[in-house]
Amino acid sequence: MRALDPRVTPYRADLAAKFLEGKVGAARYVEGRAMQVVAPQAPLRREPRSDASLLTEALMGERVTVYDENGEGWAWGQLAADKYVGWLPRGALASPGAMPTHKVEALRALVFPAPSIKQPPLEALPFGATLSVARIEDRMAVTTAGNYVPNVHLRPLEEFDTDFVAVAERFLGVPYLWGGKTAFGLDCSGLVQVALTACGIGCPRDSDMQAGVLGAAVAAGADYANPRRGDLLFWDGHVAIGRDNISLIHANAFHMAVAIEPIAEAIARIRASGSELTGVRRIDR
């Protein structure tokens, strides 16, 4: 039997999701509680501590199934979108409210308490965060919570970008952050996930998951070093996006940022560090 991936399977020795009963061993099984991220972004960590490893981030509006709370400000659950499992700050979650209607299209969208940009903003929402808009007043979207967001920074949920490479390029220069997926900082697979999601293409969180399911494999040979725009180039633990047949864009720890780099130079540099290109996947767009 194929082993269950703990990154996307909500089970521990002491507790597991009810739907896993009979599939995994645990001391008890629970149904879980539906909740929603209400903070602009919430860290999902390996352990219930603020200094624990950042696995990924959940954005405002995301749904979460919570299976456990430790009584010390942390909730253990599974994200609905990419199924990632981990610990989230309990204060970043609430019972589900109005269904989101819009998503943030700017790298950051400021939220104001009144229809005036002279007011101090309440918070900044990251690209891809979702929210419920009650109405449009002049150039402001009024949320169901009564706050105001510039309408130019939003778009309806059902509308998508068409070029995920162009989406990735908007993050050029953003710092590298392991587990991040916002303009504050993101990692290689986070950049790919954010860009593809913006175009309505489902995408798992980590590069090894992406290498197994996204697009179609390109046969080894000339295309490995001569990819098309939008091809994904994979190494062990790393992924980059082809911009054309000579350059790529990726969030990487060498530049500590999202950077554009010649493909040949990237392959040679990463090879010198001990890692060979393992595959190229072509997204049907």
Short mmCIF file of C-alpha atoms in Angstrom, two decimals:
data_model
loop_
_atom_site.label_atom_id
_atom_site.label_comp_id
_atom_site.label_asym_id
_atom_site.label_seq_id
_atom_site.Cartn_x
_atom_site.Cartn_y
_atom_site.Cartn_z
CA MET A 1 0.00 0.00 0.00
CA ARG A 2 1.29 3.44 -0.90
CA ALA A 3 2.30 5.42 2.17
CA LEU A 4 0.17 8.45 2.98
CA ASP A 5 1.97 11.77 2.68
CA PRO A 6 1.86 13.42 6.15
CA ARG A 7 2.15 16.85 4.53
CA VAL A 8 -1.36 16.50 3.10
CA THR A 9 -2.91 13.85 5.37
CA PRO A 10 -4.32 14.98 8.73
CA TYR A 11 -3.12 12.29 11.10
CA ARG A 12 -0.89 11.99 14.14
CA ALA A 13 -0.35 9.15 16.57
CA ASP A 14 -2.78 10.72 19.02
CA LEU A 15 -5.40 12.08 16.59
CA ALA A 16 -6.57 11.79 13.01
CA ALA A 17 -9.39 13.00 10.80
CA LYS A 18 -12.50 10.84 11.01
CA PHE A 19 -12.38 10.03 7.30
CA LEU A 20 -9.04 8.31 7.88
CA GLU A 21 -10.42 5.80 10.37
CA GLY A 22 -9.43 2.33 9.21
CA LYS A 23 -6.65 3.78 7.05
CA VAL A 24 -4.29 5.07 9.74
CA GLY A 25 -3.77 4.21 13.36
CA ALA A 26 -4.55 6.94 15.90
CA ALA A 27 -5.74 7.15 19.49
CA ARG A 28 -8.90 8.98 18.38
CA TYR A 29 -10.62 10.26 15.28
CA VAL A 30 -12.46 13.58 14.97
CA GLU A 31 -14.74 15.13 12.37
CA GLY A 32 -13.05 18.52 12.35
CA ARG A 33 -14.50 22.01 12.35
CA ALA A 34 -14.80 24.26 9.30
CA MET A 35 -13.08 27.61 9.79
CA GLN A 36 -11.82 30.50 7.67
CA VAL A 37 -8.64 32.56 7.67
CA VAL A 38 -9.50 36.11 8.74
CA ALA A 39 -5.96 37.51 9.03
CA PRO A 40 -4.31 38.87 5.86
CA GLN A 41 -2.00 35.85 5.96
CA ALA A 42 -1.43 33.13 8.52
CA PRO A 43 1.70 30.99 8.94
CA LEU A 44 1.18 27.26 8.85
CA ARG A 45 3.95 25.73 10.97
CA ARG A 46 5.30 22.27 11.66
CA GLU A 47 4.83 22.68 15.40
CA PRO A 48 2.66 24.98 17.57
CA ARG A 49 5.37 27.55 18.19
CA SER A 50 6.11 30.89 16.56
CA ASP A 51 9.73 29.83 16.01
CA ALA A 52 8.84 26.50 14.36
CA SER A 53 9.53 25.86 10.68
CA LEU A 54 7.21 27.68 8.28
CA LEU A 55 5.62 25.08 5.99
CA THR A 56 3.41 27.42 3.98
CA GLU A 57 1.05 30.35 4.41
CA ALA A 58 -2.74 30.55 4.31
CA LEU A 59 -4.28 33.71 2.90
CA MET A 60 -7.37 35.61 3.98
CA GLY A 61 -10.54 33.86 2.90
CA GLU A 62 -9.05 30.37 2.75
CA ARG A 63 -11.07 27.59 4.34
CA VAL A 64 -9.47 25.32 6.93
CA THR A 65 -10.69 22.18 8.68
CA VAL A 66 -9.48 22.33 12.28
CA TYR A 67 -9.03 19.01 14.08
CA ASP A 68 -7.30 20.10 17.26
CA GLU A 69 -6.51 23.11 19.43
CA ASN A 70 -3.79 23.09 22.06
CA GLY A 71 -5.28 25.73 24.35
CA GLU A 72 -2.19 27.89 23.90
CA GLY A 73 -3.22 29.82 20.80
CA TRP A 74 -2.63 27.21 18.09
CA ALA A 75 -4.97 25.15 15.91
CA TRP A 76 -4.00 22.03 13.94
CA GLY A 77 -5.79 21.53 10.66
CA GLN A 78 -5.82 21.11 6.91
CA LEU A 79 -6.11 23.81 4.25
CA ALA A 80 -8.96 23.24 1.81
CA ALA A 81 -7.17 24.50 -1.30
CA ASP A 82 -3.93 22.50 -1.38
CA LYS A 83 -4.62 20.10 1.52
CA TYR A 84 -1.52 21.10 3.48
CA VAL A 85 -1.57 20.16 7.18
CA GLY A 86 -0.02 22.01 10.09
CA TRP A 87 -0.43 24.42 12.99
CA LEU A 88 -2.00 27.86 12.50
CA PRO A 89 -2.41 30.73 14.99
CA ARG A 90 -5.90 30.31 16.43
CA GLY A 91 -6.39 34.08 16.37
CA ALA A 92 -6.08 34.07 12.57
CA LEU A 93 -9.17 31.85 12.25
CA ALA A 94 -12.90 32.30 12.74
CA SER A 95 -16.12 30.54 11.87
CA PRO A 96 -16.84 30.87 8.15
CA GLY A 97 -18.52 34.12 7.20
CA ALA A 98 -19.86 35.38 3.90
CA MET A 99 -18.50 33.52 0.91
CA PRO A 100 -15.68 35.42 -0.84
CA THR A 101 -16.64 37.20 -4.04
CA HIS A 102 -13.37 38.89 -5.00
CA LYS A 103 -9.63 38.30 -4.83
CA VAL A 104 -6.70 40.65 -4.47
CA GLU A 105 -5.01 41.37 -7.79
CA ALA A 106 -2.35 43.79 -6.53
CA LEU A 107 0.75 42.54 -4.74
CA ARG A 108 -0.68 44.34 -1.69
CA ALA A 109 -4.13 45.88 -1.25
CA LEU A 110 -4.71 48.29 1.62
CA VAL A 111 -7.91 48.03 3.64
CA PHE A 112 -9.34 51.31 4.94
CA PRO A 113 -11.94 51.91 7.67
CA ALA A 114 -13.68 54.60 5.61
CA PRO A 115 -13.99 55.65 1.94
CA SER A 116 -10.91 57.87 2.17
CA ILE A 117 -7.33 56.99 1.29
CA LYS A 118 -6.25 59.61 3.83
CA GLN A 119 -7.39 57.32 6.63
CA PRO A 120 -4.73 55.09 8.24
CA PRO A 121 -5.17 51.62 6.68
CA LEU A 122 -6.31 48.77 8.87
CA GLU A 123 -4.23 46.10 7.15
CA ALA A 124 -2.66 45.05 3.86
CA LEU A 125 -3.96 42.01 1.99
CA PRO A 126 -1.59 39.91 -0.13
CA PHE A 127 -2.04 38.92 -3.76
CA GLY A 128 -4.52 36.05 -3.95
CA ALA A 129 -6.33 36.79 -0.68
CA THR A 130 -10.10 36.61 -1.02
CA LEU A 131 -12.84 38.69 0.54
CA SER A 132 -16.56 39.30 0.35
CA VAL A 133 -17.63 42.54 -1.33
CA ALA A 134 -21.11 43.89 -0.57
CA ARG A 135 -21.14 46.74 -3.09
CA ILE A 136 -19.02 49.20 -5.05
CA GLU A 137 -19.05 52.87 -4.05
CA ASP A 138 -17.29 55.13 -6.53
CA ARG A 139 -13.80 53.59 -6.75
CA MET A 140 -14.00 51.65 -3.50
CA ALA A 141 -15.21 48.11 -2.86
CA VAL A 142 -17.13 47.92 0.41
CA THR A 143 -16.66 44.59 2.16
CA THR A 144 -19.37 42.80 4.11
CA ALA A 145 -17.35 43.75 7.21
CA GLY A 146 -17.85 47.43 6.34
CA ASN A 147 -14.28 48.17 5.29
CA TYR A 148 -13.06 49.78 2.06
CA VAL A 149 -10.58 48.47 -0.52
CA PRO A 150 -9.61 50.21 -3.77
CA ASN A 151 -11.63 48.41 -6.40
CA VAL A 152 -8.76 48.61 -8.88
CA HIS A 153 -6.81 46.20 -6.63
CA LEU A 154 -9.51 43.53 -6.78
CA ARG A 155 -11.10 41.28 -9.36
CA PRO A 156 -14.10 38.91 -9.23
CA LEU A 157 -13.28 35.35 -8.19
CA GLU A 158 -14.42 33.93 -11.50
CA GLU A 159 -11.94 36.04 -13.50
CA PHE A 160 -8.42 34.70 -13.99
CA ASP A 161 -5.09 35.84 -15.34
CA THR A 162 -4.07 34.16 -18.58
CA ASP A 163 -0.26 34.19 -18.39
CA PHE A 164 1.16 32.68 -15.22
CA VAL A 165 4.69 33.62 -16.26
CA ALA A 166 3.65 37.28 -16.29
CA VAL A 167 2.14 36.79 -12.83
CA ALA A 168 5.43 35.36 -11.56
CA GLU A 169 7.33 38.28 -13.09
CA ARG A 170 5.32 40.69 -10.95
CA PHE A 171 7.12 39.23 -7.91
CA LEU A 172 10.56 40.03 -9.31
CA GLY A 173 12.83 41.18 -6.48
CA VAL A 174 10.61 39.86 -3.69
CA PRO A 175 12.78 38.33 -0.93
CA TYR A 176 13.22 34.59 -0.67
CA LEU A 177 11.35 33.11 2.29
CA TRP A 178 11.15 29.39 2.97
CA GLY A 179 7.43 28.52 3.11
CA GLY A 180 6.32 32.00 2.04
CA LYS A 181 3.80 32.79 -0.68
CA THR A 182 3.27 36.57 -0.57
CA ALA A 183 5.09 39.72 -1.68
CA PHE A 184 6.64 39.83 1.80
CA GLY A 185 8.61 36.73 0.81
CA LEU A 186 8.16 33.42 -0.97
CA ASP A 187 10.02 30.29 -1.99
CA CYS A 188 10.38 28.55 -5.35
CA SER A 189 7.31 26.34 -5.19
CA GLY A 190 5.30 29.11 -3.54
CA LEU A 191 5.95 31.34 -6.56
CA VAL A 192 4.78 28.59 -8.90
CA GLN A 193 1.67 27.89 -6.81
CA VAL A 194 0.68 31.56 -6.54
CA ALA A 195 1.19 32.16 -10.27
CA LEU A 196 -0.73 29.07 -11.42
CA THR A 197 -3.55 29.61 -8.95
CA ALA A 198 -4.02 33.15 -10.30
CA CYS A 199 -4.67 31.55 -13.69
CA GLY A 200 -7.16 29.02 -12.33
CA ILE A 201 -4.74 26.09 -12.50
CA GLY A 202 -4.73 23.86 -9.43
CA CYS A 203 -1.27 23.43 -7.97
CA PRO A 204 0.11 21.50 -4.99
CA ARG A 205 2.44 23.24 -2.57
CA ASP A 206 5.87 21.61 -2.78
CA SER A 207 8.17 21.20 -5.77
CA ASP A 208 8.26 17.39 -5.60
CA MET A 209 4.45 17.32 -5.62
CA GLN A 210 4.39 19.75 -8.54
CA ALA A 211 6.87 17.65 -10.49
CA GLY A 212 4.55 14.67 -10.20
CA VAL A 213 1.26 16.18 -11.36
CA LEU A 214 1.64 19.46 -13.24
CA GLY A 215 1.47 19.44 -17.00
CA ALA A 216 3.18 16.78 -19.08
CA ALA A 217 6.77 15.59 -18.91
CA VAL A 218 9.07 16.86 -21.65
CA ALA A 219 11.33 14.17 -23.05
CA ALA A 220 14.95 14.50 -21.99
CA GLY A 221 17.08 16.06 -24.67
CA ALA A 222 17.32 19.40 -26.38
CA ASP A 223 14.13 20.76 -24.79
CA TYR A 224 15.70 20.44 -21.34
CA ALA A 225 18.06 23.28 -22.16
CA ASN A 226 15.71 24.94 -24.65
CA PRO A 227 12.34 25.18 -22.87
CA ARG A 228 9.29 27.12 -23.94
CA ARG A 229 7.70 29.99 -22.06
CA GLY A 230 5.82 28.51 -19.12
CA ASP A 231 7.76 25.26 -18.89
CA LEU A 232 8.65 24.26 -15.34
CA LEU A 233 12.24 23.18 -14.72
CA PHE A 234 12.83 20.87 -11.76
CA TRP A 235 15.81 19.98 -9.65
CA ASP A 236 15.81 17.99 -6.42
CA GLY A 237 14.04 20.42 -4.07
CA HIS A 238 13.80 23.30 -6.53
CA VAL A 239 11.63 24.56 -9.38
CA ALA A 240 11.94 27.43 -11.85
CA ILE A 241 9.68 28.87 -14.55
CA GLY A 242 10.89 29.25 -18.11
CA ARG A 243 10.33 32.76 -19.51
CA ASP A 244 11.53 31.88 -23.01
CA ASN A 245 14.22 29.59 -24.43
CA ILE A 246 17.08 31.51 -22.81
CA SER A 247 15.89 32.74 -19.41
CA LEU A 248 13.95 31.61 -16.37
CA ILE A 249 12.49 33.16 -13.24
CA HIS A 250 12.63 31.60 -9.79
CA ALA A 251 12.67 32.36 -6.10
CA ASN A 252 16.00 31.06 -4.91
CA ALA A 253 18.36 31.14 -1.97
CA PHE A 254 21.39 32.06 -4.12
CA HIS A 255 19.96 35.49 -4.97
CA MET A 256 17.76 35.46 -1.81
CA ALA A 257 15.04 36.86 -4.04
CA VAL A 258 12.86 36.20 -7.04
CA ALA A 259 15.31 36.62 -9.89
CA ILE A 260 15.54 36.29 -13.66
CA GLU A 261 18.55 34.28 -14.76
CA PRO A 262 19.88 32.81 -18.03
CA ILE A 263 18.87 29.15 -18.18
CA ALA A 264 22.36 27.93 -19.06
CA GLU A 265 23.88 29.86 -16.15
CA ALA A 266 21.28 28.55 -13.70
CA ILE A 267 21.79 24.94 -14.79
CA ALA A 268 25.58 25.29 -14.53
CA ARG A 269 25.46 27.06 -11.16
CA ILE A 270 23.06 24.54 -9.63
CA ARG A 271 25.06 21.66 -11.09
CA ALA A 272 28.18 23.06 -9.43
CA SER A 273 26.33 22.90 -6.12
CA GLY A 274 25.69 19.19 -6.69
CA SER A 275 22.21 19.07 -8.24
CA GLU A 276 21.27 18.13 -11.79
CA LEU A 277 18.13 19.13 -13.67
CA THR A 278 15.71 16.25 -13.07
CA GLY A 279 12.88 17.13 -15.40
CA VAL A 280 10.86 19.65 -17.37
CA ARG A 281 7.07 19.81 -17.28
CA ARG A 282 5.01 21.60 -19.92
CA ILE A 283 1.77 23.29 -18.82
CA ASP A 284 -1.04 23.19 -21.36
CA ARG A 285 -2.30 26.79 -21.33
#
